[in-house]
Coordinates of N, CA and C and ligand atoms in Angstrom, one line a residue:
M2 N 14.5 -11.5 -0.1 CA 13.2 -11.1 -0.7 C 12.3 -10.7 0.4
T3 N 11.7 -9.5 0.2 CA 10.7 -9.0 1.2 C 9.4 -8.9 0.5
R4 N 8.4 -9.5 1.1 CA 7.0 -9.5 0.5 C 6.1 -8.5 1.2
I5 N 5.6 -7.6 0.5 CA 4.8 -6.5 1.1 C 3.4 -6.4 0.4
M6 N 2.4 -6.3 1.3 CA 1.0 -6.2 0.9 C 0.5 -4.8 1.4
F7 N 0.0 -4.0 0.4 CA -0.5 -2.7 0.8 C -2.1 -2.8 0.9
V8 N -2.7 -2.3 1.9 CA -4.1 -2.5 2.1 C -4.8 -1.2 2.4
C9 N -5.9 -1.0 1.6 CA -6.8 0.2 2.0 C -8.2 -0.4 2.0
T10 N -9.2 0.4 1.8 CA -10.6 0.0 1.9 C -11.1 -0.7 0.6
G11 N -10.9 0.0 -0.5 CA -11.5 -0.4 -1.8 C -10.5 -1.1 -2.7
N12 N -9.2 -0.9 -2.5 CA -8.1 -1.3 -3.5 C -8.3 -0.6 -4.8
I13 N -8.9 0.7 -4.8 CA -8.9 1.4 -6.1 C -8.2 2.7 -6.0
C14 N -7.9 3.2 -4.8 CA -7.2 4.5 -4.7 C -5.9 4.4 -4.0
R15 N -5.9 4.3 -2.7 CA -4.6 4.4 -1.9 C -3.6 3.2 -2.1
S16 N -4.1 2.0 -1.9 CA -3.2 0.9 -2.0 C -2.7 0.6 -3.4
P17 N -3.5 0.8 -4.5 CA -2.9 0.6 -5.8 C -1.9 1.8 -6.1
M18 N -2.1 3.0 -5.5 CA -1.1 4.0 -5.7 C 0.2 3.6 -5.1
A19 N 0.1 3.1 -3.9 CA 1.4 2.7 -3.2 C 2.0 1.6 -4.0
H20 N 1.2 0.6 -4.4 CA 1.7 -0.5 -5.2 C 2.4 0.0 -6.4
G21 N 1.7 0.9 -7.2 CA 2.3 1.4 -8.4 C 3.6 2.2 -8.2
V22 N 3.6 3.0 -7.2 CA 4.8 3.8 -7.0 C 5.9 2.9 -6.6
F23 N 5.6 1.9 -5.7 CA 6.6 1.0 -5.3 C 7.3 0.2 -6.4
V24 N 6.4 -0.3 -7.3 CA 6.9 -1.1 -8.5 C 7.8 -0.2 -9.4
D25 N 7.3 1.0 -9.6 CA 8.1 2.0 -10.4 C 9.5 2.3 -9.8
R26 N 9.5 2.6 -8.6 CA 10.8 2.9 -7.9 C 11.8 1.7 -7.9
V27 N 11.2 0.6 -7.6 CA 12.0 -0.6 -7.5 C 12.6 -1.0 -8.9
R28 N 11.8 -0.8 -9.9 CA 12.3 -1.1 -11.3 C 13.4 -0.1 -11.7
K29 N 13.2 1.2 -11.3 CA 14.2 2.2 -11.7 C 15.5 1.9 -11.0
R30 N 15.5 1.3 -9.8 CA 16.7 1.0 -9.1 C 17.2 -0.4 -9.3
G31 N 16.6 -1.1 -10.2 CA 17.0 -2.5 -10.5 C 16.9 -3.4 -9.3
L32 N 15.9 -3.2 -8.4 CA 15.8 -4.0 -7.2 C 14.6 -5.0 -7.3
E33 N 14.1 -5.2 -8.5 CA 12.9 -6.1 -8.6 C 13.0 -7.4 -7.9
H34 N 14.2 -8.0 -8.0 CA 14.4 -9.3 -7.4 C 14.4 -9.3 -5.8
R35 N 14.4 -8.1 -5.2 CA 14.4 -8.0 -3.8 C 13.0 -8.0 -3.2
F36 N 12.0 -7.7 -4.0 CA 10.7 -7.5 -3.5 C 9.6 -8.2 -4.3
E37 N 8.5 -8.5 -3.5 CA 7.3 -9.0 -4.1 C 6.2 -8.2 -3.5
V38 N 5.5 -7.4 -4.3 CA 4.5 -6.6 -3.7 C 3.1 -6.8 -4.4
E39 N 2.1 -6.5 -3.5 CA 0.7 -6.7 -3.9 C -0.2 -5.7 -3.2
S40 N -1.4 -5.5 -3.6 CA -2.3 -4.6 -2.9 C -3.7 -5.3 -2.8
S41 N -4.4 -4.9 -1.8 CA -5.8 -5.4 -1.7 C -6.6 -4.4 -0.8
G42 N -7.9 -4.7 -0.7 CA -8.8 -3.9 0.1 C -9.5 -4.7 1.2
T43 N -9.9 -4.0 2.2 CA -10.6 -4.7 3.3 C -12.1 -5.0 3.0
T44 N -12.6 -4.4 1.9 CA -14.0 -4.6 1.4 C -13.9 -5.1 0.0
A45 N -15.0 -5.7 -0.4 CA -15.1 -6.3 -1.8 C -16.0 -5.5 -2.7
Y46 N -16.4 -4.3 -2.2 CA -17.4 -3.5 -3.0 C -16.9 -3.2 -4.4
H47 N -15.6 -3.0 -4.6 CA -15.1 -2.6 -5.9 C -14.4 -3.7 -6.6
Y48 N -14.6 -4.9 -6.2 CA -13.9 -6.1 -6.7 C -13.8 -6.1 -8.3
G49 N -12.7 -6.2 -8.8 CA -12.5 -6.3 -10.3 C -12.4 -5.0 -11.0
E50 N -12.6 -3.9 -10.2 CA -12.5 -2.6 -10.9 C -11.1 -2.1 -11.1
S51 N -10.9 -1.3 -12.1 CA -9.6 -0.7 -12.3 C -9.4 0.5 -11.3
M52 N -8.2 1.0 -11.2 CA -7.9 2.1 -10.3 C -8.8 3.3 -10.6
D53 N -9.2 4.0 -9.5 CA -10.0 5.2 -9.6 C -9.2 6.2 -10.6
E54 N -10.0 6.9 -11.5 CA -9.5 7.8 -12.4 C -8.6 8.9 -11.8
R55 N -9.0 9.4 -10.7 CA -8.2 10.4 -10.0 C -6.9 9.9 -9.5
A56 N -6.9 8.7 -9.1 CA -5.6 8.0 -8.6 C -4.7 7.8 -9.8
A57 N -5.3 7.2 -10.9 CA -4.5 6.9 -12.1 C -3.9 8.2 -12.6
S58 N -4.7 9.3 -12.6 CA -4.2 10.5 -13.2 C -3.1 11.2 -12.4
E59 N -3.2 11.0 -11.1 CA -2.1 11.5 -10.2 C -0.8 10.7 -10.5
L60 N -0.9 9.5 -10.7 CA 0.3 8.7 -11.0 C 0.9 9.1 -12.3
K61 N 0.0 9.4 -13.3 CA 0.5 9.8 -14.6 C 1.2 11.1 -14.5
V62 N 0.8 12.0 -13.7 CA 1.5 13.3 -13.5 C 3.0 13.0 -13.2
H63 N 3.2 11.9 -12.5 CA 4.5 11.5 -12.0 C 5.2 10.5 -12.9
G64 N 4.6 10.3 -14.1 CA 5.2 9.4 -15.1 C 5.0 8.0 -14.8
I65 N 4.0 7.6 -14.0 CA 3.8 6.2 -13.6 C 2.5 5.7 -14.2
R66 N 2.6 4.7 -15.0 CA 1.4 4.0 -15.6 C 1.3 2.7 -14.9
F67 N 0.2 2.5 -14.2 CA 0.1 1.3 -13.5 C -1.4 0.8 -13.5
R68 N -1.6 -0.5 -13.8 CA -2.9 -1.0 -13.9 C -3.1 -2.0 -12.8
N69 N -4.3 -2.0 -12.2 CA -4.7 -2.9 -11.1 C -6.1 -3.3 -11.2
R70 N -6.4 -4.5 -10.8 CA -7.8 -4.9 -10.7 C -8.1 -5.1 -9.2
A71 N -9.1 -4.5 -8.7 CA -9.3 -4.5 -7.2 C -9.6 -5.9 -6.7
K72 N -9.0 -6.2 -5.6 CA -9.3 -7.5 -5.0 C -9.3 -7.3 -3.4
G73 N -9.9 -8.3 -2.8 CA -10.0 -8.2 -1.3 C -8.9 -8.9 -0.6
F74 N -8.6 -8.5 0.6 CA -7.6 -9.1 1.5 C -8.3 -10.4 2.0
H75 N -7.5 -11.5 2.0 CA -8.0 -12.8 2.5 C -7.2 -13.2 3.7
R76 N -7.8 -13.9 4.6 CA -7.1 -14.4 5.8 C -5.8 -15.1 5.4
A77 N -5.8 -15.9 4.4 CA -4.7 -16.7 4.0 C -3.5 -15.8 3.5
D78 N -3.8 -14.6 3.1 CA -2.7 -13.7 2.6 C -1.7 -13.4 3.7
A79 N -2.2 -13.4 4.9 CA -1.3 -13.0 6.0 C 0.0 -13.9 6.1
A80 N -0.2 -15.2 5.7 CA 0.9 -16.1 5.8 C 1.9 -15.9 4.7
D81 N 1.5 -15.1 3.6 CA 2.4 -15.0 2.4 C 3.1 -13.7 2.4
Y82 N 2.9 -12.8 3.3 CA 3.6 -11.4 3.2 C 4.3 -11.1 4.5
D83 N 5.5 -10.5 4.4 CA 6.3 -10.2 5.6 C 5.7 -8.9 6.3
L84 N 5.2 -8.0 5.4 CA 4.6 -6.8 5.9 C 3.3 -6.6 5.3
I85 N 2.3 -6.3 6.1 CA 1.0 -6.0 5.7 C 0.7 -4.5 6.1
L86 N 0.6 -3.6 5.2 CA 0.6 -2.2 5.6 C -0.7 -1.6 5.4
A87 N -1.3 -1.1 6.5 CA -2.7 -0.5 6.5 C -2.6 1.0 6.2
M88 N -3.5 1.5 5.4 CA -3.5 2.9 5.1 C -4.1 3.7 6.1
D89 N -5.2 3.2 6.8 CA -5.8 4.0 7.9 C -6.1 3.1 9.1
R90 N -6.5 3.7 10.2 CA -6.8 2.9 11.4 C -7.9 1.9 11.3
S91 N -8.9 2.3 10.4 CA -10.0 1.4 10.2 C -9.5 0.1 9.5
N92 N -8.6 0.4 8.5 CA -8.1 -0.8 7.7 C -7.2 -1.6 8.7
Y93 N -6.5 -1.0 9.6 CA -5.7 -1.7 10.5 C -6.5 -2.6 11.4
A94 N -7.6 -2.0 11.9 CA -8.5 -2.8 12.8 C -9.1 -4.0 12.0
S95 N -9.5 -3.8 10.8 CA -10.1 -4.8 10.0 C -9.1 -5.9 9.8
L96 N -7.9 -5.5 9.4 CA -6.8 -6.5 9.2 C -6.5 -7.4 10.4
M97 N -6.5 -6.7 11.6 CA -6.3 -7.4 12.8 C -7.4 -8.5 13.1
R98 N -8.6 -8.1 12.7 CA -9.8 -9.0 12.9 C -9.7 -10.2 11.9
M99 N -9.1 -9.9 10.7 CA -9.1 -10.9 9.7 C -7.9 -11.8 9.7
T100 N -6.9 -11.5 10.6 CA -5.7 -12.2 10.6 C -5.4 -13.1 11.8
D101 N -5.0 -14.3 11.6 CA -4.7 -15.2 12.8 C -3.6 -14.5 13.7
T102 N -3.7 -14.8 15.0 CA -2.9 -14.2 16.0 C -1.4 -14.3 15.6
E103 N -1.0 -15.5 15.1 CA 0.4 -15.7 14.9 C 1.0 -14.8 13.8
H104 N 0.1 -14.2 13.0 CA 0.6 -13.3 11.9 C 0.3 -11.8 12.1
Q105 N -0.3 -11.5 13.2 CA -0.7 -10.1 13.4 C 0.4 -9.1 13.5
N106 N 1.6 -9.7 13.9 CA 2.7 -8.7 14.1 C 3.3 -8.3 12.7
R107 N 2.7 -8.8 11.6 CA 3.1 -8.4 10.3 C 2.3 -7.2 9.9
I108 N 1.3 -6.9 10.6 CA 0.4 -5.7 10.2 C 1.0 -4.4 10.9
R109 N 1.2 -3.4 10.0 CA 1.7 -2.1 10.5 C 0.9 -1.0 9.8
M110 N 0.9 0.1 10.4 CA 0.4 1.3 9.7 C 1.4 1.7 8.7
F111 N 1.0 1.9 7.4 CA 1.9 2.3 6.3 C 2.7 3.5 6.7
R112 N 2.1 4.6 7.3 CA 2.8 5.8 7.6 C 3.6 5.7 8.9
S113 N 3.7 4.5 9.5 CA 4.7 4.4 10.6 C 6.1 4.5 10.0
F114 N 6.2 4.3 8.7 CA 7.5 4.4 8.0 C 7.7 5.8 7.4
D115 N 6.7 6.6 7.5 CA 6.8 8.0 6.9 C 7.6 8.9 7.9
P116 N 8.7 9.5 7.4 CA 9.5 10.4 8.2 C 8.7 11.5 8.8
E117 N 7.6 11.9 8.1 CA 6.7 12.9 8.6 C 5.5 12.4 9.2
G118 N 5.5 11.1 9.4 CA 4.3 10.4 10.0 C 4.5 10.0 11.4
S119 N 3.8 9.0 11.9 CA 3.9 8.5 13.3 C 3.3 7.1 13.3
E120 N 3.4 6.5 14.5 CA 2.9 5.1 14.6 C 1.4 5.0 14.1
D121 N 0.6 6.0 14.3 CA -0.8 5.9 13.9 C -1.2 6.9 12.9
A122 N -0.3 7.5 12.2 CA -0.7 8.4 11.1 C -1.3 7.7 10.0
E123 N -2.3 8.3 9.3 CA -3.1 7.7 8.3 C -2.8 8.3 6.9
V124 N -3.0 7.5 5.9 CA -3.2 8.1 4.5 C -4.7 8.2 4.5
P125 N -5.2 9.5 4.5 CA -6.7 9.7 4.6 C -7.4 9.2 3.4
D126 N -8.6 8.7 3.6 CA -9.5 8.2 2.6 C -9.8 9.3 1.6
P127 N -9.4 9.2 0.4 CA -9.6 10.4 -0.6 C -10.9 10.3 -1.4
W128 N -11.7 9.2 -1.1 CA -12.9 8.9 -1.9 C -13.9 10.0 -2.1
Y129 N -14.3 10.7 -1.0 CA -15.3 11.7 -1.1 C -14.7 13.1 -1.4
G130 N -13.4 13.2 -1.5 CA -12.8 14.5 -1.7 C -12.5 14.8 -3.2
G131 N -11.9 15.9 -3.5 CA -11.5 16.2 -4.8 C -10.2 15.7 -5.3
R132 N -9.8 16.1 -6.5 CA -8.6 15.7 -7.1 C -7.4 16.0 -6.2
E133 N -7.4 17.2 -5.5 CA -6.3 17.7 -4.8 C -5.9 16.7 -3.6
G134 N -6.9 16.0 -3.1 CA -6.6 15.0 -2.1 C -5.7 14.0 -2.6
F135 N -5.7 13.7 -3.8 CA -4.9 12.6 -4.4 C -3.4 13.1 -4.5
T136 N -3.3 14.4 -4.8 CA -1.9 15.0 -4.8 C -1.3 14.9 -3.5
K137 N -2.1 15.2 -2.5 CA -1.6 15.2 -1.1 C -1.2 13.7 -0.7
I138 N -2.0 12.8 -1.0 CA -1.7 11.4 -0.6 C -0.5 10.9 -1.4
Y139 N -0.4 11.3 -2.7 CA 0.8 10.9 -3.5 C 2.1 11.3 -2.7
E140 N 2.1 12.5 -2.2 CA 3.3 12.9 -1.5 C 3.6 12.0 -0.3
M141 N 2.6 11.7 0.5 CA 2.8 10.8 1.6 C 3.3 9.4 1.2
I142 N 2.7 8.9 0.1 CA 3.0 7.6 -0.4 C 4.4 7.6 -0.9
S143 N 4.7 8.6 -1.7 CA 6.0 8.7 -2.4 C 7.2 8.6 -1.3
R144 N 7.1 9.5 -0.3 CA 8.3 9.5 0.6 C 8.3 8.3 1.5
T145 N 7.1 7.7 1.8 CA 7.1 6.5 2.6 C 7.6 5.3 1.8
V146 N 7.3 5.2 0.5 CA 7.8 4.1 -0.3 C 9.3 4.1 -0.4
D147 N 9.8 5.3 -0.5 CA 11.3 5.4 -0.5 C 12.0 4.9 0.7
V148 N 11.4 5.2 1.9 CA 11.9 4.7 3.1 C 11.8 3.1 3.2
L149 N 10.7 2.6 2.7 CA 10.5 1.1 2.8 C 11.5 0.5 1.9
I150 N 11.8 1.0 0.7 CA 12.7 0.4 -0.2 C 14.1 0.5 0.4
E151 N 14.5 1.6 0.9 CA 15.8 1.8 1.6 C 16.0 0.8 2.7
R152 N 14.9 0.6 3.5 CA 15.0 -0.2 4.7 C 15.1 -1.7 4.4
Y153 N 14.3 -2.1 3.4 CA 14.2 -3.6 3.1 C 14.9 -4.1 1.9
A154 N 15.6 -3.2 1.2 CA 16.3 -3.6 0.0 C 17.4 -4.6 0.3
E155 N 18.0 -4.5 1.5 CA 19.0 -5.5 1.9 C 18.4 -6.7 2.5
A156 N 18.8 -7.8 1.9 CA 18.3 -9.1 2.5 C 18.6 -9.2 3.9
G157 N 17.6 -9.7 4.7 CA 17.9 -10.0 6.1 C 17.6 -8.8 7.0
A158 N 17.0 -7.7 6.4 CA 16.6 -6.6 7.3 C 15.6 -7.1 8.3
D159 N 15.6 -6.6 9.5 CA 14.7 -7.0 10.5 C 13.3 -6.5 10.3
Y160 N 12.3 -7.3 10.6 CA 10.9 -6.9 10.5 C 10.5 -6.4 11.8
Ligands
4NP27 P1 -9.4 3.3 -1.2 O1 -10.6 4.4 -1.4 O2 -9.7 2.6 0.1 O3 -8.2 4.2 -1.1 O4 -9.4 2.4 -2.4 C1 -11.9 4.1 -1.2 C2 -12.6 3.6 -2.3 C3 -14.0 3.3 -2.2 C4 -14.6 3.5 -1.0 C5 -13.9 4.0 0.1 C6 -12.5 4.3 0.0 N1 -16.0 3.3 -0.8 O5 -16.5 3.6 0.2 O6 -16.6 2.8 -1.8

């Protein structure tokens, strides 16, 4: 069992998209029992809100219906997840500040798993942009989620 927490700023755009795509792929592959996934934000501004309309509509284009209520990342969460994946560098820095030293090695940049990404590549904040920004981040999220599932589907994969 691998436990993964996706983290962005508001938990209404990027991390719920990653969460929803992940759940959908895992279900289609019958791998539900291998993973426990959650998402959260580094800020509480949007606490309790559903996913941004633009994010939800991008997921629908790909046949994914996913509902989420925004929540914040809490210090205690670090103990409960094997991987805590930050969408951008600012999220990464916030997570490092919020997490006890013993668990900081669980924090990684989400796109460090993207074959077209790098150690510090970001899923850019789509909040102030248009709908097309969501199509672009869906592509990054989609291919990165596939790599994560491939890599951690087997019990005992190294973190
Ligand atoms: P997210 O997008 O972090 O992908 O959920 C954002 C949502 C809201 C804000 C920033 C980013 N905001 O500044 O309110």
